[in-house]
Tab-separated table of C-alpha atoms in Angstrom:
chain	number	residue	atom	x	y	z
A	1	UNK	CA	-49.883	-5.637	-5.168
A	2	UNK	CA	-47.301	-4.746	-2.849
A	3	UNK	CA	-43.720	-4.751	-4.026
A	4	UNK	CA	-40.710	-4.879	-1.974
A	5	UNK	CA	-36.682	-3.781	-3.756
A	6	UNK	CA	-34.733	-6.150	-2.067
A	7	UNK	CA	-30.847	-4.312	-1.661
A	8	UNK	CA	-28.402	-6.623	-1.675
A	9	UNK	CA	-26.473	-6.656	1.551
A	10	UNK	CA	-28.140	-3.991	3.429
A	11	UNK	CA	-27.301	-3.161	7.624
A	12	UNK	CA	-28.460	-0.415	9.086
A	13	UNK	CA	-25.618	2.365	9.977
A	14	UNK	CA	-28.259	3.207	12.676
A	15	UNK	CA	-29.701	1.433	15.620
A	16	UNK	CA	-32.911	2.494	16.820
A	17	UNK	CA	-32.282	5.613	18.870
A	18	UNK	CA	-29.839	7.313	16.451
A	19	UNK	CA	-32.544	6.913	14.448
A	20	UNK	CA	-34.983	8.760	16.166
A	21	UNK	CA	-33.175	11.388	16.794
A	22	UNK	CA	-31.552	11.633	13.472
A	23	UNK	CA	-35.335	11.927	12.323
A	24	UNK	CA	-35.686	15.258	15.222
A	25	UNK	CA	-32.032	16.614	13.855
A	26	UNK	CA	-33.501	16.370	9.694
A	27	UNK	CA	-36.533	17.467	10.425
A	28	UNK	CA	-35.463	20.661	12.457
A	29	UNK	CA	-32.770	21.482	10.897
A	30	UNK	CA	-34.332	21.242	7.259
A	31	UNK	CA	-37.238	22.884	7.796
A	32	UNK	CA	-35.860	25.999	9.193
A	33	UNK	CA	-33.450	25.947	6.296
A	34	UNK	CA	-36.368	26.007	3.853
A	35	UNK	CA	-38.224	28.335	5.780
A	36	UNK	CA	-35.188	30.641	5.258
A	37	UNK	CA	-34.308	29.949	1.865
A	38	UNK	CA	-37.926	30.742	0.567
A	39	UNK	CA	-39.263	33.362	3.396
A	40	UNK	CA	-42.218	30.749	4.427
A	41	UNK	CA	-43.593	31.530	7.549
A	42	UNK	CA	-45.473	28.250	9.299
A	43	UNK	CA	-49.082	28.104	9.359
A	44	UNK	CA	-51.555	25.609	10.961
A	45	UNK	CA	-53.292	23.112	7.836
A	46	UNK	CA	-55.998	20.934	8.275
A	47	UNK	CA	-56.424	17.063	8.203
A	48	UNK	CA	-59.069	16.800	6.345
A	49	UNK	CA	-61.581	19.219	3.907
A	50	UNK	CA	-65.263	19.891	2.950
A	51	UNK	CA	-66.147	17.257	-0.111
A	52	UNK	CA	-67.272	18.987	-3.289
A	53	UNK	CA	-65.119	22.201	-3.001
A	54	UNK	CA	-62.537	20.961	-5.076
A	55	UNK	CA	-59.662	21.746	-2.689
A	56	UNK	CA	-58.395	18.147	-1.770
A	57	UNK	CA	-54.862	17.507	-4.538
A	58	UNK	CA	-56.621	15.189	-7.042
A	59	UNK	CA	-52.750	13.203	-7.870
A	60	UNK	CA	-53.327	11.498	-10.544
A	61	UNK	CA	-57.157	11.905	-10.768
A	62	UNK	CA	-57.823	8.063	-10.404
A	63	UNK	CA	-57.061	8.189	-6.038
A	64	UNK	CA	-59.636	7.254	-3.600
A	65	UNK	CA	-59.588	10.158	-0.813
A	66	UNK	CA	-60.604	8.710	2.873
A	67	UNK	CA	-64.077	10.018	3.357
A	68	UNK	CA	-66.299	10.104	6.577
A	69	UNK	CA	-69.881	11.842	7.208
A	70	UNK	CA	-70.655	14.845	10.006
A	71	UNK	CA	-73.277	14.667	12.519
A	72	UNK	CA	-73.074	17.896	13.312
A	73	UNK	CA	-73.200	19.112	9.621
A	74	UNK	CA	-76.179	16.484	8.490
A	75	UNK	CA	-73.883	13.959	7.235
A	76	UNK	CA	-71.968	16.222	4.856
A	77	UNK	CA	-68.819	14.216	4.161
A	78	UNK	CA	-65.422	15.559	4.358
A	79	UNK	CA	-62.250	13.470	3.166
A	80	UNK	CA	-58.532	13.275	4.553
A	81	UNK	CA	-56.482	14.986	2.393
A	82	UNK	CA	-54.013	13.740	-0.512
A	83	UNK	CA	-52.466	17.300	-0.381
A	84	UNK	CA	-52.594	20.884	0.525
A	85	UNK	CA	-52.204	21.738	-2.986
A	86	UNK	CA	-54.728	24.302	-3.376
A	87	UNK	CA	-55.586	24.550	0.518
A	88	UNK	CA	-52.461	26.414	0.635
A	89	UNK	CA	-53.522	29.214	-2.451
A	90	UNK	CA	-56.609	29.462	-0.491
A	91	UNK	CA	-54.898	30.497	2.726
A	92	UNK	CA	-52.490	32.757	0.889
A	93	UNK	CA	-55.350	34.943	-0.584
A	94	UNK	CA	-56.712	35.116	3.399
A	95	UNK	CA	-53.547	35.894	5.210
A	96	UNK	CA	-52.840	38.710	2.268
A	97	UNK	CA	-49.034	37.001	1.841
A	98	UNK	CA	-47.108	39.756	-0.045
A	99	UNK	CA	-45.128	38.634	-3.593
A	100	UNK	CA	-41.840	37.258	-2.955
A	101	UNK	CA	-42.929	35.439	0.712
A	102	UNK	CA	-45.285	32.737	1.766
A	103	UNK	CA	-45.765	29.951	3.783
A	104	UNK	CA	-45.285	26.031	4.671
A	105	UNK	CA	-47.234	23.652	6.899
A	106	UNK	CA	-46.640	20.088	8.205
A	107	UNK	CA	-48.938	17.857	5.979
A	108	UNK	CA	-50.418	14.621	7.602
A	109	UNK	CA	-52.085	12.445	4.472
A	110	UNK	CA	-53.738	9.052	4.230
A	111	UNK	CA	-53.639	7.837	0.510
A	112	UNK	CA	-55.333	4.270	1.104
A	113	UNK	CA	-54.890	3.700	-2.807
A	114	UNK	CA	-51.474	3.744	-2.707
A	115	UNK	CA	-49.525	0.429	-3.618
A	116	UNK	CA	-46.794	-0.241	-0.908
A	117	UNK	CA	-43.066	-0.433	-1.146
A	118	UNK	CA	-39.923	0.591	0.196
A	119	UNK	CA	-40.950	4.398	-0.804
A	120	UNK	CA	-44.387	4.195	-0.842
A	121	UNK	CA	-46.660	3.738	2.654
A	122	UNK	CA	-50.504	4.885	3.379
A	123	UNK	CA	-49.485	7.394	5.567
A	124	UNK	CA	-47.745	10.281	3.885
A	125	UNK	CA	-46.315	13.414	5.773
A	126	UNK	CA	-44.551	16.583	4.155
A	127	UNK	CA	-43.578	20.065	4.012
A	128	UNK	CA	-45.978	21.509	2.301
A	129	UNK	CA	-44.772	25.081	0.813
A	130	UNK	CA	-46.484	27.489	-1.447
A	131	UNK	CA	-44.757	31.157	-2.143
A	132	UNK	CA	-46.749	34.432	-3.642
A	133	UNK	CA	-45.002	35.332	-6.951
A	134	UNK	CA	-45.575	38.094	-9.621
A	135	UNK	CA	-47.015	37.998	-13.253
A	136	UNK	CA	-42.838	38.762	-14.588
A	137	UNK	CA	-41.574	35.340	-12.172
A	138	UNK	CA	-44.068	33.565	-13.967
A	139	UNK	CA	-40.928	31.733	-16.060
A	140	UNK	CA	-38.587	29.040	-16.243
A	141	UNK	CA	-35.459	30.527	-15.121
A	142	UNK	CA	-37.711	31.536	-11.880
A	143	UNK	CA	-38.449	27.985	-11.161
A	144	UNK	CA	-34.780	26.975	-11.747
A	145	UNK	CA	-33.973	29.412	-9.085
A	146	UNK	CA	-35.888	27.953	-6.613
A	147	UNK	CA	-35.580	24.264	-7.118
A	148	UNK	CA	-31.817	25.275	-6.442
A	149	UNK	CA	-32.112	27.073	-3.092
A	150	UNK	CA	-34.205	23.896	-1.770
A	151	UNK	CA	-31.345	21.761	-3.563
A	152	UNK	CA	-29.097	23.936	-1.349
A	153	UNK	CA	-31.395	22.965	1.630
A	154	UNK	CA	-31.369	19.347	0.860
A	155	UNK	CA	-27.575	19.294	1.284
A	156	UNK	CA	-26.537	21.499	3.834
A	157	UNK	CA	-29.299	18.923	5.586
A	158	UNK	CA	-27.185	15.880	4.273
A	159	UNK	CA	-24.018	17.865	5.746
A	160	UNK	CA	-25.468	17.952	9.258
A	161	UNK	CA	-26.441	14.386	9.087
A	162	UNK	CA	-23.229	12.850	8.178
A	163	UNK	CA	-21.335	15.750	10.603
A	164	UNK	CA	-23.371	14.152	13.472
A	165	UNK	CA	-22.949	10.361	12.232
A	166	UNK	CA	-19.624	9.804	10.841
A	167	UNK	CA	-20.484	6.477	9.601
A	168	UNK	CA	-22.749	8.261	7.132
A	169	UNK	CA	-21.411	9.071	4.215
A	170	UNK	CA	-22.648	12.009	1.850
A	171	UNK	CA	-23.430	10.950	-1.940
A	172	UNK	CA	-25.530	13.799	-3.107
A	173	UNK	CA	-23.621	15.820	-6.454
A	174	UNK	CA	-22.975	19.320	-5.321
A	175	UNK	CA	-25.435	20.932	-8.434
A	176	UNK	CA	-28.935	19.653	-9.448
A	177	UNK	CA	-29.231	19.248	-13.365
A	178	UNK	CA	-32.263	20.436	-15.814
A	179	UNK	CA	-33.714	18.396	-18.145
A	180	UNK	CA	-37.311	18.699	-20.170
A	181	UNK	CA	-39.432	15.319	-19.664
A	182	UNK	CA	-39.324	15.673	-23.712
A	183	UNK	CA	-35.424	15.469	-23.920
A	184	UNK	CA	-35.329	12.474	-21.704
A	185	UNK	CA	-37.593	10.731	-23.809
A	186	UNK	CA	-35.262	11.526	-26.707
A	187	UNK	CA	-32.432	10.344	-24.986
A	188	UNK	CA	-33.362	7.074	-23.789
A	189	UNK	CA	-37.068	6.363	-26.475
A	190	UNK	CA	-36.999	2.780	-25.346
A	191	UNK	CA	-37.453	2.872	-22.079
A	192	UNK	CA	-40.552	3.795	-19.502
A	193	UNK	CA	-40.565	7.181	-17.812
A	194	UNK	CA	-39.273	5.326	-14.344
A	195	UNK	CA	-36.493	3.652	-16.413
A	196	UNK	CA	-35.832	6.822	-18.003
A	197	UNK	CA	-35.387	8.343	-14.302
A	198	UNK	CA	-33.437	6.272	-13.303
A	199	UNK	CA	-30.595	6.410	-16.337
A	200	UNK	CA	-30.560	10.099	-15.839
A	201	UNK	CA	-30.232	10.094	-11.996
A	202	UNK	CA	-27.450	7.527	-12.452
A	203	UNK	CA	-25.740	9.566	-14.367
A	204	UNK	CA	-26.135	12.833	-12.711
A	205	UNK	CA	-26.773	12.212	-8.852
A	206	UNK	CA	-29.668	14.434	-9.132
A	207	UNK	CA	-32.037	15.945	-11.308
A	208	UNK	CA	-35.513	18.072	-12.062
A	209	UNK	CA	-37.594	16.702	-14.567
A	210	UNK	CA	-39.468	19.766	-15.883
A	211	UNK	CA	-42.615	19.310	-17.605
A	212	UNK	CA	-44.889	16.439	-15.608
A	213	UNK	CA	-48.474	16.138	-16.616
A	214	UNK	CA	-48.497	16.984	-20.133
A	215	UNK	CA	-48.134	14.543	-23.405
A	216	UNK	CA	-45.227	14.094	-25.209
A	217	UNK	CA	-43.935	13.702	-27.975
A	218	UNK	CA	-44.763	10.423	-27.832
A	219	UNK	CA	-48.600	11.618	-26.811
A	220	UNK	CA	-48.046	9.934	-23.492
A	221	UNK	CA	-47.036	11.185	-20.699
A	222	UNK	CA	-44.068	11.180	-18.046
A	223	UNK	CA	-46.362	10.999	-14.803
A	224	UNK	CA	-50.136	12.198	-13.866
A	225	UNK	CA	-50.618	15.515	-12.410
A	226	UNK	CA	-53.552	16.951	-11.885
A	227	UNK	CA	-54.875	19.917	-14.199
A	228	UNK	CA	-55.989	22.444	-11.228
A	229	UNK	CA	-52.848	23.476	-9.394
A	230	UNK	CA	-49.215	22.879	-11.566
A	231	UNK	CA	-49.340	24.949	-15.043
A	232	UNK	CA	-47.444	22.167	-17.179
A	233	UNK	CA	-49.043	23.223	-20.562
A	234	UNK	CA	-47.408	26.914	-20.600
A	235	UNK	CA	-44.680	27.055	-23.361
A	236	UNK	CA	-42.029	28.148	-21.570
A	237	UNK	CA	-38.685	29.710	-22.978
A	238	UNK	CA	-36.933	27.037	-24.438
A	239	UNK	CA	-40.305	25.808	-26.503
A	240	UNK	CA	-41.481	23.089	-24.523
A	241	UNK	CA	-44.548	23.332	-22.257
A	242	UNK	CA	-44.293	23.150	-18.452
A	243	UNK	CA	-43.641	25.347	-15.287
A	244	UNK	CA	-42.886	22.193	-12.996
A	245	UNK	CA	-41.161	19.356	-11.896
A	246	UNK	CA	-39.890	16.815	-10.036
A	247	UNK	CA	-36.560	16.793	-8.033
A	248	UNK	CA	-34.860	13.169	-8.271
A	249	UNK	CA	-31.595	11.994	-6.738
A	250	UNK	CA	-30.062	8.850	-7.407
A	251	UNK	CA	-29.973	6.694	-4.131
A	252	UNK	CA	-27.219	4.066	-3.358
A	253	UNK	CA	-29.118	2.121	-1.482
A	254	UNK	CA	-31.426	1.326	-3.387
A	255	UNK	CA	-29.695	1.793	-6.760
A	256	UNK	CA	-32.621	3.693	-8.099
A	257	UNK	CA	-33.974	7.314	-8.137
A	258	UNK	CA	-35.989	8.971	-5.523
A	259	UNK	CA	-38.328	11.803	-5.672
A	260	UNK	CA	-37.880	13.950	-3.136
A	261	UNK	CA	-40.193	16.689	-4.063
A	262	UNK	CA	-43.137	17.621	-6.774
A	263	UNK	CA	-43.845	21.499	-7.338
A	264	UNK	CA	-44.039	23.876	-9.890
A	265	UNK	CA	-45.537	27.472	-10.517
A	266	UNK	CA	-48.954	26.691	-10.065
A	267	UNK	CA	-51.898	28.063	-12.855
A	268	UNK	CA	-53.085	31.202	-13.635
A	269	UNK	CA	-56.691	31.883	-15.294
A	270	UNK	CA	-55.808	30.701	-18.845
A	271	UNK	CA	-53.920	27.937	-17.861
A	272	UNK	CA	-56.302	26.541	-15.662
A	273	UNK	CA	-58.997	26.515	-18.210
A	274	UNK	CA	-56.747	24.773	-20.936
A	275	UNK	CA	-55.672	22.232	-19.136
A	276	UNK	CA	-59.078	21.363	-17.611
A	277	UNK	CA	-59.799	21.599	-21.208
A	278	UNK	CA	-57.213	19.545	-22.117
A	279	UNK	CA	-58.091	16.397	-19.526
A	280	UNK	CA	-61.835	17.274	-20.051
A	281	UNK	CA	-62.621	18.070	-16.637
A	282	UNK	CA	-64.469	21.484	-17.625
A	283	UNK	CA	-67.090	20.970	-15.139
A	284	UNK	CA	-64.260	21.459	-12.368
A	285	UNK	CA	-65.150	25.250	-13.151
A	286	UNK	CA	-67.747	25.669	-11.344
A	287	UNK	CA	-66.069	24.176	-7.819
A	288	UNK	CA	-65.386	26.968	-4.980
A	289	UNK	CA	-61.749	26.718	-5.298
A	290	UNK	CA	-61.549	27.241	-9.092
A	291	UNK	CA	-64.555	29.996	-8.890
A	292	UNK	CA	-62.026	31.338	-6.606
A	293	UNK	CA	-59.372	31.335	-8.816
A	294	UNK	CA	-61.490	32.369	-12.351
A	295	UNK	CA	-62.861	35.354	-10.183
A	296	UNK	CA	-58.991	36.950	-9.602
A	297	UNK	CA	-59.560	36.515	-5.795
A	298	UNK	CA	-56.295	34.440	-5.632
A	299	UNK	CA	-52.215	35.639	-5.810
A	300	UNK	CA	-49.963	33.538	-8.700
A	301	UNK	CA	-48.010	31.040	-6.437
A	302	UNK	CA	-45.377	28.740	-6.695
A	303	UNK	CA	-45.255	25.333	-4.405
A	304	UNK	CA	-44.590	21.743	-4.496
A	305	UNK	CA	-44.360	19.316	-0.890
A	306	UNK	CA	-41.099	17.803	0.493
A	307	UNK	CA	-41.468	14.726	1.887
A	308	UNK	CA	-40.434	14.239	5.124
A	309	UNK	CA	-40.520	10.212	5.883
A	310	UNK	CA	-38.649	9.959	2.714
A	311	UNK	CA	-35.844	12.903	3.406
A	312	UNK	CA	-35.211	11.246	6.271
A	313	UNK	CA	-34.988	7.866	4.371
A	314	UNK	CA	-32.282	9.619	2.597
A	315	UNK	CA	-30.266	11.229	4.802
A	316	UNK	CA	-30.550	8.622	7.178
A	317	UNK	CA	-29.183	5.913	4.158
A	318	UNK	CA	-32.259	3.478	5.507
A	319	UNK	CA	-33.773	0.829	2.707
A	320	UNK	CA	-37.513	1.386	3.853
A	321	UNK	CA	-39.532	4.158	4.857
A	322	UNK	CA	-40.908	1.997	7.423
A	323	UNK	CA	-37.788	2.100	9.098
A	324	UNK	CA	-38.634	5.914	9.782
A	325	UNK	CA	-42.463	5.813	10.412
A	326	UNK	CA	-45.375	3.574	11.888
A	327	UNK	CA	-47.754	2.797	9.568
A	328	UNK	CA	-49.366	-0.731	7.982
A	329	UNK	CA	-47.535	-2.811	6.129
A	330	UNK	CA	-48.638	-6.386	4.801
A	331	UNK	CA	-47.660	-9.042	6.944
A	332	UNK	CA	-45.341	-10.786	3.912
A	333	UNK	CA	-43.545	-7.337	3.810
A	334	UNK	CA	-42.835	-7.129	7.023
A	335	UNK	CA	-41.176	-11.004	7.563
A	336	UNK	CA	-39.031	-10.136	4.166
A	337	UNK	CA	-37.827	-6.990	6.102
A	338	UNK	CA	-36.759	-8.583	9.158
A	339	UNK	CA	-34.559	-11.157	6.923
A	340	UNK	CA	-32.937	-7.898	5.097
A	341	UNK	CA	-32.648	-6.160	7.977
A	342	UNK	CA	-34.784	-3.673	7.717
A	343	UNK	CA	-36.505	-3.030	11.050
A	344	UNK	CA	-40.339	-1.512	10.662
A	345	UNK	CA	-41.077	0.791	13.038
């Protein structure tokens, strides 16, 4: 069921033009920030992969990946990717990618499964990142540092947007807080992980969520994440398991949170087979990418994806993300938007 948030007196700040080439300004501008912040160096990524390697991003495990057959490989199917997740691990091994670099690519998705909102459409495009790191980076304080240079990224970016339109106006804190999925649930134990999200991003601006795809301790969890590329069962320093996260702001326009970006240091041999252990997925083992990565023939890594639809949602203060891409919205959607003013693209 599609849902629709309905912000109370919403215009756009931007007609049609300024919006396109606020979307050109963002996306330039950003990722050549990123590229500098985290020495990535572009690469090429595909559309779509080989079925039954086990390199198309699994989300949440329960996703439907857009499949098709090939003639000209006797009707061996390949499906659209969700993500370059572990594409990108794969091509760091290949290009030999020394420690401390690595490299991003523009990611073109279809995730037909998806249910459709303001946020949410079946088309999905982002930066795609993924860094080599060493056995010593493998650590909390590592990941801290990085989700702040892209936190750095993400404003400088919101600088440059409100520098060119002066009838933007920049809301975004100046420092991005930490917090463990398990403390939030301590803070606020009645509420749902989104509500919980929301409370902390109201209260902050912005925020990383560490520790997505394990239980807590509750036994649920925050959000599903797949067990094959984000190590979230490591205990890390401060006792509680996980090496990733989400970054959230809190967005006025909406008045709720927004992800702007999933990542994390990504698993090494042990962690791998725990946490297929752990979802009981063991027979993932045997799959070229995770033969791969048993064997040693892949670097540690650290990555996540940046959406760029949604960044430019943001920066652009529009209530839709169909107000900065085409895709396929249901026909009730679109006749609400037009009475909000949001125009669909």
């Amino acid at each position: 069921m599609s849902q629709l948030i309905r912000p109370n007196n919403y215009r756009r700040l931007l007609d049609a033009r300024q919006t396109e080439q606020g979307i050109k300004l963002i996306k330039e501008f950003f990722q050549q920030n990123l590229s500098t912040e985290l020495r990535l160096r572009r690469v090429t990524a595909p559309l779509f992969v080989l079925q039954g390697l086990g390199i198309n991003d699994d989300l949440n495990g329960v996703e439907r990946p857009v499949t098709f057959p090939i003639r000209d490989l006797d009707d061996r199917r390949a499906e659209v990717v969700h993500s370059l997740a572990k594409w990108k691990r794969l091509t760091l091994a290949e290009y030999e990618v020394e420690p401390g670099y690595g490299i991003y690519t523009d990611m073109n998705a279809i995730r037909a499964d998806e249910e459709m909102d303001n946020l949410h459409s079946l088309y999905v495009d982002q930066w795609d990142w993924e860094a080599v790191i060493r056995p010593e980076d493998r650590t909390l304080d590592y990941l801290r540092r990085v989700v702040e240079r892209i936190y750095s990224a993400i404003r400088r970016t919101e600088y440059l947007a409100c520098e060119a339109y002066p009838q933007l106006r920049p809301f975004l804190p100046e420092q991005i807080r930490f917090i463990h999925a398990d403390e939030l649930l301590a803070m606020y134990p009645g509420l749902t992980p989104r509500e919980r999200e929301d409370a902390i991003c109201r209260e902050y601006g912005a925020v990383f969520v560490i520790g997505i795809g394990g239980r807590l301790a509750n036994g649920e969890k925050h959000d599903g994440r797949a067990p094959d590329y984000d190590d979230w069962s490591t205990v890390a320093e401060n006792g509680r398991p996980g090496l990733n996260g989400d970054i959230l702001i809190w967005y006025p326009v909406l008045e709720r949170s927004i992800e702007l970006s999933s990542m994390g240091i990504r698993v090494d041999r042990e962690a791998l087979l725990r946490q297929l252990q752990a979802e009981g997925q063991q027979e993932r083992q045997h799959l070229y990418f995770h033969q791969q990565l048993l064997s040693g023939r892949l670097p540690l890594s650290i990555g996540g994806g940046i959406g760029q639809s949604r960044l430019c949602m943001v920066m652009l203060h529009k209530a839709h993300i169909g107000e900065i891409q085409a895709s396929i919205w249901p026909d009730e959607m679109r006749r609400q938007c037009r009475e909000l003013n949001m125009t669909l693209i």
